[in-house]
Amino acid sequence: MNQHTKSVFARFGSINDRLDPEYSYLIFEQNTYGEPRTRFQEIIDFLSVFNKGGIKYNFFSEKEDHRTCLVVKLSPKHKEKMLMNILELSLSKDLNLYMYDPP
């Protein structure tokens, strides 16, 4: 396991404890300063289209490494459609996208 992979797992350790294993999640991670809502506004706007499905999201900040994550709980009903549409977004290059999909 390389150093980057170890650091990703370490960062998500605190988030992972809060995830419901019955659901899938998208985790958007950005290494910038400022208000989280502003940094992830394009994604939040996109999520509002699906909000009738009860999509929930939270922000998590790690002050030590100046990273903020937007964690989106996926509704099973809208999961596939949302994933397809997310992949079509033109997201910032300093944004990392991870998916948590339990077996």
Coordinates of C-alpha atoms in Angstrom, one line a residue:
M1 CA 0.0 0.0 0.0
N2 CA 1.5 3.3 -1.0
Q3 CA 1.7 6.4 1.2
H4 CA -1.1 8.2 -0.6
T5 CA -3.4 5.2 -0.2
K6 CA -2.6 5.1 3.5
S7 CA -3.3 8.8 4.0
V8 CA -6.7 8.4 2.2
F9 CA -7.7 5.6 4.5
A10 CA -6.5 7.5 7.6
R11 CA -8.6 10.6 6.6
F12 CA -11.7 8.6 6.0
G13 CA -11.4 6.7 9.3
S14 CA -13.3 9.4 11.2
I15 CA -15.9 9.7 8.4
N16 CA -16.3 5.9 8.0
D17 CA -17.4 5.6 11.6
R18 CA -20.4 7.8 10.8
L19 CA -21.6 6.0 7.6
D20 CA -24.6 3.7 7.6
P21 CA -23.4 0.4 6.1
E22 CA -26.8 -0.1 4.4
Y23 CA -26.1 2.9 2.1
S24 CA -23.6 4.0 -0.5
Y25 CA -21.9 7.3 -0.3
L26 CA -20.0 9.8 -2.5
I27 CA -17.2 11.6 -0.8
F28 CA -15.9 14.7 -2.5
E29 CA -12.6 16.0 -1.0
Q30 CA -11.0 19.3 -1.7
N31 CA -7.8 20.8 -0.5
T32 CA -8.7 24.5 -0.2
Y33 CA -9.6 27.1 2.3
G34 CA -12.9 28.9 2.7
E35 CA -16.5 28.2 3.4
P36 CA -17.4 24.6 2.5
R37 CA -20.7 25.5 1.0
T38 CA -19.0 27.8 -1.5
R39 CA -16.3 25.3 -2.5
F40 CA -18.9 22.6 -3.2
Q41 CA -21.6 24.8 -4.6
E42 CA -21.8 23.2 -8.1
I43 CA -22.3 19.8 -6.4
I44 CA -24.8 21.1 -4.0
D45 CA -26.8 22.7 -6.9
F46 CA -26.6 19.3 -8.7
L47 CA -27.9 17.5 -5.6
S48 CA -30.9 19.8 -5.3
V49 CA -32.3 18.3 -8.5
F50 CA -32.4 14.9 -6.7
N51 CA -33.4 16.3 -3.3
K52 CA -37.0 15.0 -3.7
G53 CA -35.4 11.6 -3.1
G54 CA -34.3 12.8 0.4
I55 CA -30.5 13.0 -0.3
K56 CA -28.5 13.9 2.7
Y57 CA -25.1 15.4 2.9
N58 CA -22.6 16.6 5.5
F59 CA -19.3 18.5 5.6
F60 CA -16.3 17.2 7.4
S61 CA -13.1 19.3 7.8
E62 CA -9.7 18.2 8.7
K63 CA -7.9 21.4 9.9
E64 CA -4.5 19.7 10.2
D65 CA -4.2 19.0 6.4
H66 CA -6.6 21.7 5.2
R67 CA -9.0 19.4 3.6
T68 CA -12.8 19.4 3.6
C69 CA -15.1 16.6 2.5
L70 CA -18.6 16.7 1.3
V71 CA -20.2 13.3 2.1
V72 CA -23.3 12.5 0.2
K73 CA -25.6 9.6 1.3
L74 CA -27.1 8.1 -1.8
S75 CA -30.7 7.1 -2.0
P76 CA -30.9 3.5 -3.4
K77 CA -33.7 4.7 -5.6
H78 CA -31.6 7.4 -7.4
K79 CA -28.1 5.9 -7.0
E80 CA -27.4 4.8 -10.6
K81 CA -28.9 7.9 -12.2
M82 CA -27.0 10.2 -9.8
L83 CA -23.7 8.5 -10.5
M84 CA -24.1 8.7 -14.2
N85 CA -24.9 12.4 -14.0
I86 CA -22.1 13.2 -11.5
L87 CA -19.6 11.7 -14.0
E88 CA -20.8 14.2 -16.6
L89 CA -20.1 17.2 -14.4
S90 CA -17.1 19.3 -15.1
L91 CA -15.6 19.4 -11.6
S92 CA -12.6 21.3 -10.4
K93 CA -9.2 19.6 -10.8
D94 CA -8.4 20.0 -7.1
L95 CA -11.5 17.9 -6.2
N96 CA -11.2 14.2 -5.5
L97 CA -14.2 11.9 -5.7
Y98 CA -14.4 8.6 -3.8
M99 CA -17.2 6.2 -3.5
Y100 CA -18.1 4.1 -0.5
D101 CA -20.2 1.1 -1.6
P102 CA -20.5 -1.6 1.0
P103 CA -20.7 -5.2 -0.1

